[in-house]
PDB file of C-alpha atoms in Angstrom:
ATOM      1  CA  UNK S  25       0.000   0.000   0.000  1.00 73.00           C
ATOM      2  CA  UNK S  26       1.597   3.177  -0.911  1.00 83.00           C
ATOM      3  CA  UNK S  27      -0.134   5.230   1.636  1.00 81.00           C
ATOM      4  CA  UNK S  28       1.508   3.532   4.199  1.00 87.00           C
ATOM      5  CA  UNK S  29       5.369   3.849   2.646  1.00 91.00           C
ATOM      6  CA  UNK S  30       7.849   6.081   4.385  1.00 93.00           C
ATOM      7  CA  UNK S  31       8.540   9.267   2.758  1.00 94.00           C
ATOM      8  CA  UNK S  32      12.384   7.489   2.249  1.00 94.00           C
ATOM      9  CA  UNK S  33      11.053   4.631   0.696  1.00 93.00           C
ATOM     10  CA  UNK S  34       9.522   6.861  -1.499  1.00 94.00           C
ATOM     11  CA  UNK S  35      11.767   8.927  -2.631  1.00 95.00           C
ATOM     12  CA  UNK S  36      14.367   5.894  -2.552  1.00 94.00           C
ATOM     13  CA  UNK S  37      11.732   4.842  -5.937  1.00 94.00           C
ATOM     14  CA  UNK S  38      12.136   8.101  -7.295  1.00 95.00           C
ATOM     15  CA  UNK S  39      15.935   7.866  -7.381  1.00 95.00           C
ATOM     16  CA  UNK S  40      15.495   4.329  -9.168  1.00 95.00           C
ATOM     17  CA  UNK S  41      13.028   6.097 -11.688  1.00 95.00           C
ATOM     18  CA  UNK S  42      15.981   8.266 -12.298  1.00 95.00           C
ATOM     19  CA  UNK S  43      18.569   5.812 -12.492  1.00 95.00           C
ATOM     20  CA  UNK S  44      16.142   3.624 -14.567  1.00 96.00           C
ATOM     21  CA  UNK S  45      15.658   6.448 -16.980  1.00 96.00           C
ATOM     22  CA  UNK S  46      19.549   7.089 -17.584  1.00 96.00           C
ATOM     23  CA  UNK S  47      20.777   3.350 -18.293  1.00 96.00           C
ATOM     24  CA  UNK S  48      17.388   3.029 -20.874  1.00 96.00           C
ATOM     25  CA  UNK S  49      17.651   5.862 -22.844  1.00 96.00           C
ATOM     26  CA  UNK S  50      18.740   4.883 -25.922  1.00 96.00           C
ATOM     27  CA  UNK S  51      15.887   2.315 -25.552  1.00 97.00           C
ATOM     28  CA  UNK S  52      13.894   5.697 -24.947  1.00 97.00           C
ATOM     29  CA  UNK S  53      15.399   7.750 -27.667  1.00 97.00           C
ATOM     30  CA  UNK S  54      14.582   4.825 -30.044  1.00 97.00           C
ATOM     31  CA  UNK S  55      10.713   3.910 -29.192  1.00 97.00           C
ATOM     32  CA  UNK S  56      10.809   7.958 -29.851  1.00 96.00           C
ATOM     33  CA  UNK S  57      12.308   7.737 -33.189  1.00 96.00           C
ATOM     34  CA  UNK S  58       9.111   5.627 -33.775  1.00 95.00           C
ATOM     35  CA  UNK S  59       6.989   7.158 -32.877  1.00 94.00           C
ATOM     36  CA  UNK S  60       8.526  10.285 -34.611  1.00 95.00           C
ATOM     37  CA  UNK S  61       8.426   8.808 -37.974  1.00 94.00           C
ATOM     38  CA  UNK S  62       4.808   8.158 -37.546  1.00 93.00           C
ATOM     39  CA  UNK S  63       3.667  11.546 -36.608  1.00 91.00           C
ATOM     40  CA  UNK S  64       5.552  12.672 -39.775  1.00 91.00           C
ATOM     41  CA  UNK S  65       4.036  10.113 -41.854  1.00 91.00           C
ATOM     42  CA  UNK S  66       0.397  11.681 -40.648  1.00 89.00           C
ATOM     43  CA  UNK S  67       1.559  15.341 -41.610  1.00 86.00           C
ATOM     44  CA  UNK S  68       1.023  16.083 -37.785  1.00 85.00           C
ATOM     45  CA  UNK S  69       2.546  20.095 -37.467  1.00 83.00           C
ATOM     46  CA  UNK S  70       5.489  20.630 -36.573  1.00 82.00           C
ATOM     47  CA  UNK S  71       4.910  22.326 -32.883  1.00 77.00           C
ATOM     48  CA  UNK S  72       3.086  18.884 -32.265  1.00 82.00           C
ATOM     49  CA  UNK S  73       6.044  16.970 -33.719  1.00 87.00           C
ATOM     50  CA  UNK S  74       8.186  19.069 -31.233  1.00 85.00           C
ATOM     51  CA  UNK S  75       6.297  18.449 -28.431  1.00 84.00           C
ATOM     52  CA  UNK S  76       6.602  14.913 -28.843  1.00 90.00           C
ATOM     53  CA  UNK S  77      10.748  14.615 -29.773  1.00 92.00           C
ATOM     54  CA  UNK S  78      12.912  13.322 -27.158  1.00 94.00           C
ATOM     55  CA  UNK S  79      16.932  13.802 -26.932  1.00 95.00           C
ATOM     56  CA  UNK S  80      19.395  13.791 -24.392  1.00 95.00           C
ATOM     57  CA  UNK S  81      18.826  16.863 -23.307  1.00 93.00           C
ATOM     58  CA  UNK S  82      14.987  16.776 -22.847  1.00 94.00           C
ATOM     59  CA  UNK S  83      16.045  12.542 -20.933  1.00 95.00           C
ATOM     60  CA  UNK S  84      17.956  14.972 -18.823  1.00 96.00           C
ATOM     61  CA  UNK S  85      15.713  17.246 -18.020  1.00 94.00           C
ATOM     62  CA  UNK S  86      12.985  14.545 -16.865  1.00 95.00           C
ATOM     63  CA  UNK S  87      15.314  13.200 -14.873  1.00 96.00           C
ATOM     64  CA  UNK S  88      15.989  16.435 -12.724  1.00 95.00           C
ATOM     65  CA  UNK S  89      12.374  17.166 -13.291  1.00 95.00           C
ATOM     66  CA  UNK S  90      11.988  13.794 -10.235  1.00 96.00           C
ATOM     67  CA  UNK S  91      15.141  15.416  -8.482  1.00 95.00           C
ATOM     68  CA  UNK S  92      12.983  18.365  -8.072  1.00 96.00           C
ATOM     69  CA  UNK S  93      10.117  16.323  -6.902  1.00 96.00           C
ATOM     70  CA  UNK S  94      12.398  14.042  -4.444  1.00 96.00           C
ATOM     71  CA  UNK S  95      13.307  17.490  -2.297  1.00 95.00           C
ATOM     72  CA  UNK S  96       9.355  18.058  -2.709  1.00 94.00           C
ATOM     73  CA  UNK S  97       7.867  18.013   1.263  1.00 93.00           C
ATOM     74  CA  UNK S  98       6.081  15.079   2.079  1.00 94.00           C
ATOM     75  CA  UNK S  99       2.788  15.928   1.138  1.00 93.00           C
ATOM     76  CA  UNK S 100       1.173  12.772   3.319  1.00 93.00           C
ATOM     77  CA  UNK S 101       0.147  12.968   7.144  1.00 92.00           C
ATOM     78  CA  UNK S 102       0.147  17.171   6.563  1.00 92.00           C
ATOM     79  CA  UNK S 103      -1.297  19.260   9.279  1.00 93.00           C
ATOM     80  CA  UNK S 104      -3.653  21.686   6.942  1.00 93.00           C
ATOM     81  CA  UNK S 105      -5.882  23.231   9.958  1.00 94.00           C
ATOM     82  CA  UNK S 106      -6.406  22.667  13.477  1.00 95.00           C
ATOM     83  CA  UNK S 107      -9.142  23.718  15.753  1.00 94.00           C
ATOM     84  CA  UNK S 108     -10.247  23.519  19.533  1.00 94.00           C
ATOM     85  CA  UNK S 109     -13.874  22.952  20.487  1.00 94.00           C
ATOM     86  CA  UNK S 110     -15.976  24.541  23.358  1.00 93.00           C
ATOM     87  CA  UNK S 111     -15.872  20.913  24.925  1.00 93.00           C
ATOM     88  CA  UNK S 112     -11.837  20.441  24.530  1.00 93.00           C
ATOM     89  CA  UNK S 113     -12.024  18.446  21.623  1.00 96.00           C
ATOM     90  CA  UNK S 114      -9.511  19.284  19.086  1.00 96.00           C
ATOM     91  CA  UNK S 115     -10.158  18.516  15.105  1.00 96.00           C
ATOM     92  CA  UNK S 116      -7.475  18.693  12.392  1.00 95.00           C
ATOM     93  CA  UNK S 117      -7.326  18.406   8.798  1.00 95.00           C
ATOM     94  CA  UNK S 118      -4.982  16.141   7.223  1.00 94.00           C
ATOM     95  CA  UNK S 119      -3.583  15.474   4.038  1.00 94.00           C
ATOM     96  CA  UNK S 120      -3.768  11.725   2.800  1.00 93.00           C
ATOM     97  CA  UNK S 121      -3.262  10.111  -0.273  1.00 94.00           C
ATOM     98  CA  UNK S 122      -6.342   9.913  -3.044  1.00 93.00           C
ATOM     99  CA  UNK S 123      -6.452   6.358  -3.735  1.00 93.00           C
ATOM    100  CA  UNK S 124      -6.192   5.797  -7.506  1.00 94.00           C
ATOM    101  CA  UNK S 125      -5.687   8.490 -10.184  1.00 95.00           C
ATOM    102  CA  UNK S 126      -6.303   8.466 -13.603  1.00 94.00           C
ATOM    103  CA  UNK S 127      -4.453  10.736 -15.945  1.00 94.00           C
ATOM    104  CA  UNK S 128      -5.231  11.368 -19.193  1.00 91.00           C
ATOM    105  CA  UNK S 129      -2.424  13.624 -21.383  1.00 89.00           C
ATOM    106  CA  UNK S 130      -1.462  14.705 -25.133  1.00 84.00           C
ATOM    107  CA  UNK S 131       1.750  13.596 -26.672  1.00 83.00           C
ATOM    108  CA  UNK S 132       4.351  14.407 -24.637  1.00 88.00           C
ATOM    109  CA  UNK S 133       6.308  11.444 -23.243  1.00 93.00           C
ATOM    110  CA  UNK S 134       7.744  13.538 -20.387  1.00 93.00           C
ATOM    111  CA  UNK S 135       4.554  13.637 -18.524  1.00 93.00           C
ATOM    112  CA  UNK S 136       4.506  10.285 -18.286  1.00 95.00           C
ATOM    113  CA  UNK S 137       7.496  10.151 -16.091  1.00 95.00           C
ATOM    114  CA  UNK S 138       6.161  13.372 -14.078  1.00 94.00           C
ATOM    115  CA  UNK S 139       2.885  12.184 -13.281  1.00 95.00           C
ATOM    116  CA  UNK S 140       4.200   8.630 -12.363  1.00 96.00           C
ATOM    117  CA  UNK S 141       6.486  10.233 -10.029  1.00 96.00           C
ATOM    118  CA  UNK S 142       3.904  12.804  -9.020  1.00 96.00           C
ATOM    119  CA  UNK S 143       1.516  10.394  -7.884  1.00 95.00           C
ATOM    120  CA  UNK S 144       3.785   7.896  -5.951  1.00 95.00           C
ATOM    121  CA  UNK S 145       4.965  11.082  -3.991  1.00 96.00           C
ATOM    122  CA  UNK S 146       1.824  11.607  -2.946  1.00 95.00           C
ATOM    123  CA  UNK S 147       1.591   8.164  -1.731  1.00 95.00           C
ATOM    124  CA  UNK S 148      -1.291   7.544  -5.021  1.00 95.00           C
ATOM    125  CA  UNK S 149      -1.293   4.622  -7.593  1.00 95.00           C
ATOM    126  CA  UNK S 150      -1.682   6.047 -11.283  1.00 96.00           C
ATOM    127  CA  UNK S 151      -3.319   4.875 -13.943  1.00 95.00           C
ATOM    128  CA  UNK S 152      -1.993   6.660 -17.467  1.00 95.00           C
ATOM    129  CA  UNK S 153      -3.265   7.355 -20.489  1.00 93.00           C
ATOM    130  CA  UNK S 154      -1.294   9.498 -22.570  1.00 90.00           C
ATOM    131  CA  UNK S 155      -1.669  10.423 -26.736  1.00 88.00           C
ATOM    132  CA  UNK S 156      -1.101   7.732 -28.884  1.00 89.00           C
ATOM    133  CA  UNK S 157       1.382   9.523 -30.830  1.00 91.00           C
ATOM    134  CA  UNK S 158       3.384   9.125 -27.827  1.00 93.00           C
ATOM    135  CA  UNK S 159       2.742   5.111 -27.477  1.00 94.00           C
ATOM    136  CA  UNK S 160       5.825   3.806 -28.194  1.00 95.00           C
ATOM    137  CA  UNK S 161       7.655   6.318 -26.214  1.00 96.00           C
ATOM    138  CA  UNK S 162       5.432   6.566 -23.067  1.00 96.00           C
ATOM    139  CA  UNK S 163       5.708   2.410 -23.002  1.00 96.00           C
ATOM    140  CA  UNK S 164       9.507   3.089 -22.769  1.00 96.00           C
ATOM    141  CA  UNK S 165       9.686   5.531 -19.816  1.00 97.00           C
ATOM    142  CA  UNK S 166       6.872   3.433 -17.961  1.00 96.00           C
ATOM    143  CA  UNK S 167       9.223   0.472 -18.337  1.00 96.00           C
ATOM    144  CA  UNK S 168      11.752   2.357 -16.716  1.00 95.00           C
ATOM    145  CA  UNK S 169       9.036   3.407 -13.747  1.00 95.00           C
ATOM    146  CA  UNK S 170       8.402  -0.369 -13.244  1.00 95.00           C
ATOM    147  CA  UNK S 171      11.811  -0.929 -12.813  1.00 94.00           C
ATOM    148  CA  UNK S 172      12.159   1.312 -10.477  1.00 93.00           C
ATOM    149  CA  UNK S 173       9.090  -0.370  -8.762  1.00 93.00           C
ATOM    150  CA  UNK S 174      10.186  -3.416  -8.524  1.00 93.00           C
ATOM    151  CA  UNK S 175      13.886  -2.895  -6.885  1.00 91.00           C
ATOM    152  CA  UNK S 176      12.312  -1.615  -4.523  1.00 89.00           C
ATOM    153  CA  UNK S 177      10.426  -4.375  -3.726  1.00 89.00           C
ATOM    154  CA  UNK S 178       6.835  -2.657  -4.600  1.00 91.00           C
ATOM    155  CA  UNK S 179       4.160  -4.029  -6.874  1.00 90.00           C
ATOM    156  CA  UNK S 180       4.224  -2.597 -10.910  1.00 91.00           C
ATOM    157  CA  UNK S 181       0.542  -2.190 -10.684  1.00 92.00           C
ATOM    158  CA  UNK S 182       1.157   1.132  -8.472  1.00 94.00           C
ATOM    159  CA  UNK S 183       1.973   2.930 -12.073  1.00 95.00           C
ATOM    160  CA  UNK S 184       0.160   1.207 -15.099  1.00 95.00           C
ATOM    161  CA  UNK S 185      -0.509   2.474 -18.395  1.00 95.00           C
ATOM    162  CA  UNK S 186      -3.582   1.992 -20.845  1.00 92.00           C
ATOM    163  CA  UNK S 187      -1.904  -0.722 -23.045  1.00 89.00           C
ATOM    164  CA  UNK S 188      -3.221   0.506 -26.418  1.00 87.00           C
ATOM    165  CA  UNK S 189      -4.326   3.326 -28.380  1.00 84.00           C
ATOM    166  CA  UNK S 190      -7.986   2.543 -28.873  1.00 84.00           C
ATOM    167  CA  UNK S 191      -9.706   5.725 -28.187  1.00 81.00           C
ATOM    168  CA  UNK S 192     -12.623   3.533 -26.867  1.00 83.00           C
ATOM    169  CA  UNK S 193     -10.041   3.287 -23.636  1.00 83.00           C
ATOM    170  CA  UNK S 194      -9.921   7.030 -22.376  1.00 84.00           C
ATOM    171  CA  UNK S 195     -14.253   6.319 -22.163  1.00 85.00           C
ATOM    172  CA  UNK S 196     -13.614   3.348 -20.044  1.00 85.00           C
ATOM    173  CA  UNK S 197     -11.406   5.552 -18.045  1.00 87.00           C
ATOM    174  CA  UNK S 198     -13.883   8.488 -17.522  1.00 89.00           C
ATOM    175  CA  UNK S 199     -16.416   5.964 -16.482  1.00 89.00           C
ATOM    176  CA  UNK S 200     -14.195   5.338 -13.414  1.00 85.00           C
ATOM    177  CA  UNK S 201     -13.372   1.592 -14.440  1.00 84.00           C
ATOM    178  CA  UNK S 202     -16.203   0.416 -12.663  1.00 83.00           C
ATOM    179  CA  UNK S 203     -15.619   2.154  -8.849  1.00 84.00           C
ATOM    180  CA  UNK S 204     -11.737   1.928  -9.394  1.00 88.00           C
ATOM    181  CA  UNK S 205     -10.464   4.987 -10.116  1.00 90.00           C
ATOM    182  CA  UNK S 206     -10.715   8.026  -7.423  1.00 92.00           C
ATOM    183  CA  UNK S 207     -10.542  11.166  -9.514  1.00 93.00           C
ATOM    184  CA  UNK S 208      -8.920  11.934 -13.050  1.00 92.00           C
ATOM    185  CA  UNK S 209      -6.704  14.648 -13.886  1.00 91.00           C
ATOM    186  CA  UNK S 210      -6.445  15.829 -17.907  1.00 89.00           C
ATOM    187  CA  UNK S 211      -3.420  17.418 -19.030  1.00 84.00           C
ATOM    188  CA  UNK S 212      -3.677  19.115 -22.321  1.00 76.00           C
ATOM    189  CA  UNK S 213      -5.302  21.329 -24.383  1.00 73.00           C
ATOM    190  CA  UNK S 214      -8.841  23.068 -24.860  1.00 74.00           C
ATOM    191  CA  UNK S 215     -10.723  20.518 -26.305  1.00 76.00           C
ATOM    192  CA  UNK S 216      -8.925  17.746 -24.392  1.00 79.00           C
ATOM    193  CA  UNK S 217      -9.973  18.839 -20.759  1.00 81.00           C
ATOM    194  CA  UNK S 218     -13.359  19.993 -22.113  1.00 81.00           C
ATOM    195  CA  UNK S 219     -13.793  16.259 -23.187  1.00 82.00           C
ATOM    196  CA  UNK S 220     -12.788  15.231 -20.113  1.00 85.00           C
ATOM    197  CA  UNK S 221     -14.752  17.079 -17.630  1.00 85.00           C
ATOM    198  CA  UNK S 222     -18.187  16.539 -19.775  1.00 86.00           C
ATOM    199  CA  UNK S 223     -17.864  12.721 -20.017  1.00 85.00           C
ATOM    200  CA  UNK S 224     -16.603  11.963 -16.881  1.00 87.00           C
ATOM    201  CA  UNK S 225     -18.532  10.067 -14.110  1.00 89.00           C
ATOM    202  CA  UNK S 226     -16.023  10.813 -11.634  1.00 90.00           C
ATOM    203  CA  UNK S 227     -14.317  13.498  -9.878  1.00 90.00           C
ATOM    204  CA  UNK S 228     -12.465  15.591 -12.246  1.00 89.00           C
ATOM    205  CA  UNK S 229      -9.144  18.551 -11.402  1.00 86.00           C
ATOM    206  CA  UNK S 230      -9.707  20.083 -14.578  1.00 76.00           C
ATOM    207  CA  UNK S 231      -7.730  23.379 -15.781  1.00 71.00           C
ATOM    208  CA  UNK S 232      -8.873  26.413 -18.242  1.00 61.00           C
ATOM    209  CA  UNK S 233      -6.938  27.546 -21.127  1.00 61.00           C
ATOM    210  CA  UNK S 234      -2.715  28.375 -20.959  1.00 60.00           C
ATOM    211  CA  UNK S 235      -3.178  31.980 -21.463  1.00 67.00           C
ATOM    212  CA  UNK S 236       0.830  32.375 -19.718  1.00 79.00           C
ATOM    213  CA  UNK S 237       1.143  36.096 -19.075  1.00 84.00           C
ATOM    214  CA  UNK S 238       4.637  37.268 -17.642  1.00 86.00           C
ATOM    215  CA  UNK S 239       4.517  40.612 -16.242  1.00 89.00           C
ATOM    216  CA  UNK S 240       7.596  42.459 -15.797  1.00 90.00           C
ATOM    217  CA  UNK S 241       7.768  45.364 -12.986  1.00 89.00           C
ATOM    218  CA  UNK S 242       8.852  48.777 -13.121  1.00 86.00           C
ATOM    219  CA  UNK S 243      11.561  47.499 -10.557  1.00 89.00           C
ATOM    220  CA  UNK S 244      12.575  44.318 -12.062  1.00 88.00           C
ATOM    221  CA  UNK S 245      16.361  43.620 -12.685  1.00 88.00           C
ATOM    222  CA  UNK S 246      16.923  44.513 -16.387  1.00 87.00           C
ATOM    223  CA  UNK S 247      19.682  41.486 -16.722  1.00 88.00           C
ATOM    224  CA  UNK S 248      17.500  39.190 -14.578  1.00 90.00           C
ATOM    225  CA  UNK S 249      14.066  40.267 -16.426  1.00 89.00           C
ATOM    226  CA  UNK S 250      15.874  39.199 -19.694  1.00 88.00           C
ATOM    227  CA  UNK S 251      17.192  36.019 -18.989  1.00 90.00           C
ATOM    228  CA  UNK S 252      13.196  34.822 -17.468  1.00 91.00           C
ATOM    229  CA  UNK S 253      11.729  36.423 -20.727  1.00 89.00           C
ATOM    230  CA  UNK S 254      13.615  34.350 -22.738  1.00 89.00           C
ATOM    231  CA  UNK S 255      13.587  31.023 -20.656  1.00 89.00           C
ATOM    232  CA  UNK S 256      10.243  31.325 -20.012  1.00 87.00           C
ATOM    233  CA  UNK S 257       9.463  32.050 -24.153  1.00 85.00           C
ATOM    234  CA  UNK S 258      12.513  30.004 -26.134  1.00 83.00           C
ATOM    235  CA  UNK S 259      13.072  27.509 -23.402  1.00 79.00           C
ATOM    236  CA  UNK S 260      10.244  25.223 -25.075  1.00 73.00           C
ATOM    237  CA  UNK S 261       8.404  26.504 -26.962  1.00 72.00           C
ATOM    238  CA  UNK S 262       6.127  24.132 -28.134  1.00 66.00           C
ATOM    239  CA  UNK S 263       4.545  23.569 -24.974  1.00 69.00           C
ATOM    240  CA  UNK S 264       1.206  25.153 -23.600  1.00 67.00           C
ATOM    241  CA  UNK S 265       3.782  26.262 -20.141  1.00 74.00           C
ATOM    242  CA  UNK S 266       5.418  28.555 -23.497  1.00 80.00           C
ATOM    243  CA  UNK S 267       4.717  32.242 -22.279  1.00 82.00           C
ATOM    244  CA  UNK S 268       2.158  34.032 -24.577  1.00 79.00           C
ATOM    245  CA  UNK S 269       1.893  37.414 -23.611  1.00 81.00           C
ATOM    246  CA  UNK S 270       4.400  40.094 -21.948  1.00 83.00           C
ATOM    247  CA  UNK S 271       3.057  42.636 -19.948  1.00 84.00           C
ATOM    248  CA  UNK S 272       5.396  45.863 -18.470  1.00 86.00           C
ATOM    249  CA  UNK S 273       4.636  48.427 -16.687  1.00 85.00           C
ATOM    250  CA  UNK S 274       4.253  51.500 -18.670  1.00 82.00           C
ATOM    251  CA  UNK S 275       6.556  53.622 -15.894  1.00 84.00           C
ATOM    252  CA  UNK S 276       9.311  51.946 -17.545  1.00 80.00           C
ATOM    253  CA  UNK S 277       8.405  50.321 -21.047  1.00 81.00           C
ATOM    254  CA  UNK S 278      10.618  52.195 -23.417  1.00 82.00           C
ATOM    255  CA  UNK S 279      13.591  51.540 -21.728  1.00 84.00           C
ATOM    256  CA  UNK S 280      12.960  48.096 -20.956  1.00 84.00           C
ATOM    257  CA  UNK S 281      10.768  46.531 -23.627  1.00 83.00           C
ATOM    258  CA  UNK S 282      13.700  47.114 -26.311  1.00 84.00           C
ATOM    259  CA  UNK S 283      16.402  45.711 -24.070  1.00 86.00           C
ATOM    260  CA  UNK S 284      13.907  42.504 -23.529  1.00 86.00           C
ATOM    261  CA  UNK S 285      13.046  42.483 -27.681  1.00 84.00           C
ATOM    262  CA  UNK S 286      16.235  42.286 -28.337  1.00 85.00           C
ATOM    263  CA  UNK S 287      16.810  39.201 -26.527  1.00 87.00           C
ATOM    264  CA  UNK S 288      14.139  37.516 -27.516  1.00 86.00           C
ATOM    265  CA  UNK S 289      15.108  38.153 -31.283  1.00 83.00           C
ATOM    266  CA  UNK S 290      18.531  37.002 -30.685  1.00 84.00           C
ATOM    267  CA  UNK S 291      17.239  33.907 -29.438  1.00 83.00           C
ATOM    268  CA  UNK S 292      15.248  32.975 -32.297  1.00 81.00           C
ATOM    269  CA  UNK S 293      11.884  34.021 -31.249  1.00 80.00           C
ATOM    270  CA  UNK S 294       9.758  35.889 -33.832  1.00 73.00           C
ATOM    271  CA  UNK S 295       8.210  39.426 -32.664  1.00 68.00           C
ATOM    272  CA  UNK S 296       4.156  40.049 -33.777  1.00 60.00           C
ATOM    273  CA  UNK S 297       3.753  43.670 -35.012  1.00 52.00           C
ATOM    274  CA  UNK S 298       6.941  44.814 -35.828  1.00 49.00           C
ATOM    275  CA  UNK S 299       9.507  44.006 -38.053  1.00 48.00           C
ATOM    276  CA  UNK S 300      12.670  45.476 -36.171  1.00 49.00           C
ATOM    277  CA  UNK S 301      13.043  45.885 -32.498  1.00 48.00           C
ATOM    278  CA  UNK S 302      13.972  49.457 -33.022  1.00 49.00           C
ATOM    279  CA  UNK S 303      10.910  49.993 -33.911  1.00 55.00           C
ATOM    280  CA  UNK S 304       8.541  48.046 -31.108  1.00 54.00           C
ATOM    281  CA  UNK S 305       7.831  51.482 -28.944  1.00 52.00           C
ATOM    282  CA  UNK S 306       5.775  52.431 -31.879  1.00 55.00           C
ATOM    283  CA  UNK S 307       3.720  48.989 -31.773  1.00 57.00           C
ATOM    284  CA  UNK S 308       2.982  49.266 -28.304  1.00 58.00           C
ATOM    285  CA  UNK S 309      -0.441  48.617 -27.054  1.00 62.00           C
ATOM    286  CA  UNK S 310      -1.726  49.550 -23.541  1.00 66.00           C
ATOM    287  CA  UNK S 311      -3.011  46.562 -21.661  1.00 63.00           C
ATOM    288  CA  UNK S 312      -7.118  46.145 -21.367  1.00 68.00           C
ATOM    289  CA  UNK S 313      -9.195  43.850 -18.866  1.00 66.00           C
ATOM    290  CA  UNK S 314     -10.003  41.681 -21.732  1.00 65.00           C
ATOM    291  CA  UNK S 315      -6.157  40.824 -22.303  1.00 61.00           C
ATOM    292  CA  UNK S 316      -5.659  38.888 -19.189  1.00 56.00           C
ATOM    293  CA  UNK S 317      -9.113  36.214 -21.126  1.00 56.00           C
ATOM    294  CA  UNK S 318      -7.135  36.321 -24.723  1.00 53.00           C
ATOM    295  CA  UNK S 319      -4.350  34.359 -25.952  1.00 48.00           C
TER     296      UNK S 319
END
């Protein structure tokens, strides 16, 4: 029962995940070239296509991605509020783990390894679904997660993943597999989550749209302004985390917006309005309400 599992013993299967994921990955990297070749035999677009590549790099960057969640709190056995009654009694809210999560996601083989790892942090079995022009790719990594399951001595039913791509199976998951799944969690797009949250029978943590805003202060650091801007833009950006929109104050937009163009332009990212940064203060368009709604 993971519930019951020592925050150690947890993160001791996180650090397998890792170690799983590094001595695999040029098992990894070639399910991906599969599955790569397919989604360019469809004609799927190219931001798609990018979403879905895996590399070195991107291996790497999973695997620090479940660093990041080892140093994570335990989230189990949490004191969230605590109250004394009139007749002494004292009540507290704690955090436990959900039971059984379903989570349904687009093609992006990372988020296979980030909501397996997710999940068993929080002490929660998974069930995962994600795109299926990430089959052959998500199979890989979940390999890995098994692995990582079973040196430590833990059953490899704690992270399972839908083993096809029959679309009929994300409607058996929304059902809630007859009582067995606790809640589902969609990770994607629009129409995705919409589906999702309109066909499910069971608890849903559903999101709205990525409309990513960065706002930059009057006060910001220049240098450290610039290097967010461009992380949070160029970084990736394919994905719906990619920021969309950047907002600075007007006390200090014609010093700053140029220095922050200019950055993004030398990092390859394409400016909507004007041709030449040079020429951006003329472009400039005061914020509305209705901004913060639009992508």
């Amino acid at each position: 029962n993971l519930s019951n599992l020592s925050i150690d013993k947890r993160n001791s299967v996180l650090k397998q995940f890792s170690h799983y994921l590094k001595t695999n990955e040029q098992l990894i990297l070639n399910a991906n070239k599969k599955d790569i070749f397919n989604a360019k035999s469809k004609k799927i677009k190219d931001s798609m296509i990018d979403r879905l590549k895996l590399n070195t790099k991107k291996i790497l960057q999973i695997r620090n991605a479940i660093k990041k969640i080892i140093k994570f709190k335990d989230p189990v056995g949490k004191t969230l509020s605590s109250w004394k009654r009139p007749n002494g009694l004292i009540i507290k809210k704690v955090s436990i783990p959900i039971g059984i999560i379903g989570v349904i996601y687009e093609s992006r083989p990372n988020v296979t390894a980030d909501a397996g790892a997710l999940c068993l942090k929080a002490g929660n079995a998974v069930i995962l679904r994600g795109g299926s022009e990430s089959y052959n790719s998500s199979k890989a990594i979940h390999r890995c997660l098994v692995k990582g399951l079973e040196a430590a001595g833990l059953s490899e039913t704690s992270i399972q993943i839908v083993p096809t791509t029959d679309r009929e199976a994300v409607g058996y998951l929304l059902s809630g597999l007859e009582g067995s799944l606790d809640v589902i969690v969609p990770r994607g797009g629009k129409s995705l989550v919409a589906r999702v949250q309109k066909e499910a029978r069971i608890p849903v943590f559903g999101h709205l749209e990525g409309i990513c805003h960065l706002y930059v202060d009057k006060d910001a650091d220049v240098e450290k302004a610039e290097k967010i801007v461009v992380n949070a833009k160029m970084r990736s950006p394919g994905i719906c985390g990619a920021a969309e929109t950047l907002l600075i104050d007007e006390a200090k937009a014609n010093t700053m917006l140029p220095i922050l163009a200019n950055a993004l332009e030398e990092s390859g990212c394409e400016l909507r309005g004007c041709n030449r940064t040079r020429n951006i203060i003329n472009s400039l368009i005061p914020a509305e309400e209705k901004d913060w709604t639009t992508e």
